[in-house]
XYZ file of C-alpha atoms in Angstrom:
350
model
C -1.332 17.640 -20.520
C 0.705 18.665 -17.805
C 2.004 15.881 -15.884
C 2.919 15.358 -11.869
C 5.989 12.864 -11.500
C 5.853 11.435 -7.621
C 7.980 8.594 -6.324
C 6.190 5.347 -5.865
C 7.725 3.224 -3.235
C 7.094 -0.727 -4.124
C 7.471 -4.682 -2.965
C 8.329 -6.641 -5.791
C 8.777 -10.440 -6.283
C 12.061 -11.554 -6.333
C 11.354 -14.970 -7.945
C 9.386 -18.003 -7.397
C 9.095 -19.714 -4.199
C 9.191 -23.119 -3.154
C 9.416 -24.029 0.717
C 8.383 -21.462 3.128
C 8.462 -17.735 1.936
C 10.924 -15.600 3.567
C 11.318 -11.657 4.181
C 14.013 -11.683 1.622
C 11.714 -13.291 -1.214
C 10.468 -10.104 -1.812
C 12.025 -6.467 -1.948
C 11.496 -2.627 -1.795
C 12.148 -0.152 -4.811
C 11.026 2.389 -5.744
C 10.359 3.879 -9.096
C 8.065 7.025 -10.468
C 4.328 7.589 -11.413
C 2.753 10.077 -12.944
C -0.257 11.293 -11.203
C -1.964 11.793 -14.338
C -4.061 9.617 -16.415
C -3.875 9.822 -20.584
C -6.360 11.562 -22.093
C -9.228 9.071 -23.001
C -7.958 6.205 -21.075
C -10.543 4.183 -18.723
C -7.953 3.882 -16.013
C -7.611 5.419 -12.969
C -4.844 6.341 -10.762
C -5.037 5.737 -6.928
C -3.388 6.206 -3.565
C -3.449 3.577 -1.729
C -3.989 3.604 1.892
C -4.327 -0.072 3.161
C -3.178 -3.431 1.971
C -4.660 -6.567 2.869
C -2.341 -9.760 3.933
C -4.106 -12.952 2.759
C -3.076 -16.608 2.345
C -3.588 -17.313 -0.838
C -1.134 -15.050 -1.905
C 1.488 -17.330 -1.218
C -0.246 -20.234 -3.878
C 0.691 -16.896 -6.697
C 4.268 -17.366 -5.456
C 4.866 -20.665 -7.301
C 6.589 -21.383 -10.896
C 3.584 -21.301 -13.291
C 2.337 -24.871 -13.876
C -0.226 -25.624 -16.672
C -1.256 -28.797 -14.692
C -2.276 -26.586 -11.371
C -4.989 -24.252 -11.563
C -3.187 -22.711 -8.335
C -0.721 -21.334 -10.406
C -2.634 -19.565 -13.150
C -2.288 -16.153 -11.790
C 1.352 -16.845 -10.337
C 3.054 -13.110 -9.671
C 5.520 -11.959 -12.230
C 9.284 -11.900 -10.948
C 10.682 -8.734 -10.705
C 7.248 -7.185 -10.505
C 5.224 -5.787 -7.875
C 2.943 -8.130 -5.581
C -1.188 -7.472 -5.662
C -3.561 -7.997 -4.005
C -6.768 -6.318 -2.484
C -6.496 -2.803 -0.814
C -8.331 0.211 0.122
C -7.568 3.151 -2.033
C -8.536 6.641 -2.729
C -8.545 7.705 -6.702
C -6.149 10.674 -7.521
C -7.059 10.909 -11.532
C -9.701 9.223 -13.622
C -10.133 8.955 -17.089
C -12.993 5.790 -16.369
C -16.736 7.092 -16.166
C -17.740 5.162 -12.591
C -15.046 6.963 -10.953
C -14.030 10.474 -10.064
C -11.123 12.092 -7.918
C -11.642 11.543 -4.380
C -13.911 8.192 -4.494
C -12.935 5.963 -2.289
C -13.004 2.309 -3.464
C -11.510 -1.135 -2.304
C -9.937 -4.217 -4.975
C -7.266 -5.197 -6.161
C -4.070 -2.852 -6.304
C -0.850 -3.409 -6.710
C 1.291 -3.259 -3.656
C 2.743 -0.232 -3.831
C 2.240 3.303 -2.935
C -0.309 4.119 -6.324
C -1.711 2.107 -8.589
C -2.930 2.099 -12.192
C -5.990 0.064 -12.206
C -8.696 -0.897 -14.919
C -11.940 -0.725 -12.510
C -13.472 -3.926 -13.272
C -16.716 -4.577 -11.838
C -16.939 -7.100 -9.253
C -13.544 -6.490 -8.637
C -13.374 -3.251 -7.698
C -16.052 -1.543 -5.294
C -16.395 2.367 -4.866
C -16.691 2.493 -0.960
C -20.089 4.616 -0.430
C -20.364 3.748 3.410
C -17.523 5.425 5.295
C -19.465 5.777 9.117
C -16.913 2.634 9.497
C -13.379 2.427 10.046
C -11.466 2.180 6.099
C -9.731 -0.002 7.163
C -12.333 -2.664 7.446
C -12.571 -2.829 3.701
C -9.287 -4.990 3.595
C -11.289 -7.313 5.611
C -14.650 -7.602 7.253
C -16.208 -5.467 4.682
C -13.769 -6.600 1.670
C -12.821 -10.118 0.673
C -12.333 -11.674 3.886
C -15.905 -11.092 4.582
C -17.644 -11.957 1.632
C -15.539 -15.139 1.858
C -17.402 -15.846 5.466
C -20.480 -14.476 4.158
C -20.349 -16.842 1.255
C -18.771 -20.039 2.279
C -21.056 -19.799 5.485
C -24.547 -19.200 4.380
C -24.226 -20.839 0.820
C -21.949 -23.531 0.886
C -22.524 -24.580 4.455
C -26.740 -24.223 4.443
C -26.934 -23.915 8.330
C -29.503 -24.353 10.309
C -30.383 -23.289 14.205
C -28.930 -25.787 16.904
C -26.520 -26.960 14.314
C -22.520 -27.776 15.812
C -19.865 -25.891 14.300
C -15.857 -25.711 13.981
C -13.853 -23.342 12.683
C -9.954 -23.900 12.267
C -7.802 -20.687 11.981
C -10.875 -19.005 14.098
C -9.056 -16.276 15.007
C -8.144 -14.571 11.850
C -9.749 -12.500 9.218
C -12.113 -15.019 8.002
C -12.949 -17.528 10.378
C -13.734 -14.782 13.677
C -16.161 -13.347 11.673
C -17.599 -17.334 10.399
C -18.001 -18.043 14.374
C -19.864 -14.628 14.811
C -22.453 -15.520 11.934
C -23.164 -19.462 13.326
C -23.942 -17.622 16.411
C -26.342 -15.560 14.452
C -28.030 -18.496 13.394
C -28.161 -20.261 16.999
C -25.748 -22.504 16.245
C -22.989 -24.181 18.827
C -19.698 -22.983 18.044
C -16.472 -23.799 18.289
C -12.929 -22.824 17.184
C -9.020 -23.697 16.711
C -6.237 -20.944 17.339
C -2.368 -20.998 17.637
C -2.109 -19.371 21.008
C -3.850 -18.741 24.164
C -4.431 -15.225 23.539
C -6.327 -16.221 20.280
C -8.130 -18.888 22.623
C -9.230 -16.350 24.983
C -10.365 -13.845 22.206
C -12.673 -16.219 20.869
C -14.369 -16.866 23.617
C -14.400 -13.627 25.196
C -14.591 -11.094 22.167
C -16.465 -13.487 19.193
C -18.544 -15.250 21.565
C -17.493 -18.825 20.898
C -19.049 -21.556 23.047
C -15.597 -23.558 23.448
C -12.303 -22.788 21.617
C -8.690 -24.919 21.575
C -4.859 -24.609 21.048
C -4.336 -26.992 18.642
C -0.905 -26.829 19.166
C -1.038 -28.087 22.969
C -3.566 -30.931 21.423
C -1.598 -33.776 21.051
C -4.709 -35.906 20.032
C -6.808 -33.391 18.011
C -9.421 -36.707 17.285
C -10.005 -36.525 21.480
C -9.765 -32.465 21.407
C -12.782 -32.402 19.375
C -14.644 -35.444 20.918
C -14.252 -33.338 23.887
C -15.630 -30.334 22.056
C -18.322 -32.217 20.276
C -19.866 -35.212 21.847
C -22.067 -35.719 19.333
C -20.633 -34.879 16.529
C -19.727 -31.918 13.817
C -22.755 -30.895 11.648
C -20.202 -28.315 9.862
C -16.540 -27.795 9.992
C -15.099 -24.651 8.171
C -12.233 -25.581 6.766
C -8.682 -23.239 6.808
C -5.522 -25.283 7.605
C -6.091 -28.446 6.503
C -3.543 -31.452 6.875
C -3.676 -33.472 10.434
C -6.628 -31.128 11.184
C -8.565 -31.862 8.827
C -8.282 -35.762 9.213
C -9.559 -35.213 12.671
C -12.306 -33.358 11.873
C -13.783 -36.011 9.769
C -13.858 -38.793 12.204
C -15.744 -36.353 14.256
C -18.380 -35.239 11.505
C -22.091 -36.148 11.779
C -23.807 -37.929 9.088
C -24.481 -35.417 6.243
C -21.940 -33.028 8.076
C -20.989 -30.196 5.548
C -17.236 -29.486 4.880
C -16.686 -25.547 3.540
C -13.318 -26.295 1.958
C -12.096 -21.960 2.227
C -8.335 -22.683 2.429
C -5.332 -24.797 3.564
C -2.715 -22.802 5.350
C -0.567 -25.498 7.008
C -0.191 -26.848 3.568
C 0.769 -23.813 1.186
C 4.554 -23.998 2.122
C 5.277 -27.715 1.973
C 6.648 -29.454 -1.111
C 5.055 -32.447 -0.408
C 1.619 -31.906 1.000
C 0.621 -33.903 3.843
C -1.887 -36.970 3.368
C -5.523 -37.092 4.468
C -6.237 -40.745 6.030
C -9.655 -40.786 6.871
C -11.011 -39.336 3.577
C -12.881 -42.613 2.826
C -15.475 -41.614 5.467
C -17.309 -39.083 3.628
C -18.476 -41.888 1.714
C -20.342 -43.613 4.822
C -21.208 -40.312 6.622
C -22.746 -38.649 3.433
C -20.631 -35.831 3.620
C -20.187 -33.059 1.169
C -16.996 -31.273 0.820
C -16.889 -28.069 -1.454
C -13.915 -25.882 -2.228
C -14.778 -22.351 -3.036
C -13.679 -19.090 -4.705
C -14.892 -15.968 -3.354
C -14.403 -14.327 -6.507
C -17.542 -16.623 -7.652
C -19.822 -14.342 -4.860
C -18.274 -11.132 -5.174
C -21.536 -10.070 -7.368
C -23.484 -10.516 -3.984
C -21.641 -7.557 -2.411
C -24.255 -5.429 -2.204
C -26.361 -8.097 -0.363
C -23.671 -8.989 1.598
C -23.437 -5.289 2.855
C -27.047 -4.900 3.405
C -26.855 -8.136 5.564
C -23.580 -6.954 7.752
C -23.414 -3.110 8.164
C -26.567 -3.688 10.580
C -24.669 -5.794 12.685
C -21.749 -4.249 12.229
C -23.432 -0.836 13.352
C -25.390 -2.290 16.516
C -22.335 -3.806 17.906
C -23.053 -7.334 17.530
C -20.730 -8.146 15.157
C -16.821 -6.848 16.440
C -13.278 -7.666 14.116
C -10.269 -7.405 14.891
C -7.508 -5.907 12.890
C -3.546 -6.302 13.161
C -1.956 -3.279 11.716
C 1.201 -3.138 10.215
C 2.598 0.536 9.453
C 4.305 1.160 6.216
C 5.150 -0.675 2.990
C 8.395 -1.519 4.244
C 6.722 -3.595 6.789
C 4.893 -5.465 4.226
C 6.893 -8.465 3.520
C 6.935 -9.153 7.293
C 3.505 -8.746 7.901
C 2.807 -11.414 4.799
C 5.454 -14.077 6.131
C 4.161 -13.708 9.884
C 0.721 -15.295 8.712
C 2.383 -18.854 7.818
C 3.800 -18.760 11.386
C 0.548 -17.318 13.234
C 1.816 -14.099 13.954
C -0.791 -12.086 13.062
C -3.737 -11.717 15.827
C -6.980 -10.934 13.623
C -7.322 -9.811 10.542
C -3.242 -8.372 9.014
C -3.134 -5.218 6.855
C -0.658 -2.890 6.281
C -0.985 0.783 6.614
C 0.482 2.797 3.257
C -0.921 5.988 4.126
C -3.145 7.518 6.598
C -3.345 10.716 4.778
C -6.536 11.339 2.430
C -5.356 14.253 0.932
């Protein structure tokens, strides 16, 4: 078999993290793959085009710890990063794909990838009347994250109140669009007034804050809810979270997504009012979108409607080029980003 040898530009892991994670935590090399698959194997090779930025990336940063489930699938130093991406597939030796499909999962982060399609973890893309790019997010894993922690671990109903923290960015604009959907009253937390003003004017939120020029987030939401929270979708946690549940009706749902403000801190902050979901009969659930990724297809079939008719927009943050990957991942722990953050690998199909 004759064999193609191309350089394969890549951001690897320097070592484990503790504190915040800086530009210089991880680095670019390059090395060499060959654009050919082994005869018989069931892997494929891929290009890959776009990479997606997400939170929980930074939980895979820290020193393995059997006594933290966080930690389980903790990135290899002096490896390449993963995570998911939009790709196209160069060589196949697996029967699902040929050269030329376009699929988004998980890749490494690097230029191509050797990957071991593994269903529902990696989904040929059949629908491309829509921007790629919106596979790293509103029709990846950001949006099945929405789509599930919304609709089945919230339950909503019409007229219900809702608050979103981290509204703006790739998960919780498009959680704010879908309580709309449903009728509900909607409300959301951003970093900045240009965040602010997007979701009110772009997502269609009812009311939206700065939490940052809140010094009393208990009275910011009072404000924002006078009677009370029915659900609270829950990103940064810490001091934000305490607030919201003094402000939570009884049986309020809490859709426990992620916890941004906390991710970087070696001692994580306390939660004071946590007794209260005892009297207000509230039900906090942490979640896994991994757990819902076999509802893809219904997911799709739900969105791409919306998606198509313009009443459901997304906004992306593009960074170009792998080299601008390590900044684009850091700039999400200090709300940088506005909307969903990918990277651009390559633009070119070919």
């Amino acid at each position: 078999m004759e064999s193609m040898v191309m350089s394969n530009k890549q951001v690897i892991f320097r070592d484990y993290v503790t504190g915040f994670l800086s530009e210089s935590d991880l680095l670019i090399n390059s090395t060499t793959v060959n654009l050919k698959v082994p005869a018989g194997s069931m892997t494929a090779l891929v290009k890959n085009l776009y990479l997606s930025c997400d939170p929980y990336m930074r939980n895979r940063m820290r020193k393995p710890d059997p006594s933290s489930p966080a930690t389980a699938l903790s990135f290899i130093p002096g490896k390449p990063i993963s995570g998911f991406g939009v790709s196209k597939v160069m060589d196949s030796g697996h029967p699902d794909y040929k050269e030329g499909d376009l699929l988004w999962g998980a890749v490494g982060w690097e230029e191509y990838s050797v990957i071991t399609p593994i269903p529902n973890l990696h989904f040929k893309i059949h629908h491309t009347d829509v921007p790629l790019s919106n596979y790293t997010g509103l029709l990846g894993m950001p949006g099945m994250t929405a789509y599930a922690g919304f609709y089945e671990i919230c339950s909503p109903t019409k007229g219900e109140t809702v608050f979103v923290s981290a509204a703006s960015g790739a998960v919780g604009q498009l959680v704010g669009q879908f309580a709309k959907l449903m009728g509900c009253y909607v409300v959301g937390s951003a970093g900045s007034k240009e965040k602010v003003d997007l979701l009110k004017n772009k997502f269609g939120f009812d009311d939206a804050f700065n939490y940052k020029e809140e010094s009393d987030l208990n009275a910011a939401l009072k404000k924002c809810f006078p009677v009370g929270i029915d659900i609270y979708f829950e990103n940064v946690g810490g001091p934000m979270l305490d607030a919201v549940i003094l402000n939570m009706r009884p049986h309020g749902r809490i859709a426990a997504c992620g916890m941004i403000s906390q991710y970087n801190l070696q001692v994580p902050e306390a939660v004071y009012n946590l007794w209260l979901i005892t009297y207000k009969r509230i039900r906090i659930q942490g979640f896994n979108t991994i757990d819902y990724l076999h509802k893809y297809s219904e997911f799709l079939e739900f969105v791409l409607p919306y998606l198509r008719e313009g009443k459901i927009t997304y906004v992306e943050d593009v960074a170009d080029g792998l080299e601008s990957a390590p900044a684009a991942l850091v700039g999400l722990f200090h709300g940088k980003n506005v909307g969903k953050q990918l990277v651009v690998v390559s633009r070119d199909l070919d």
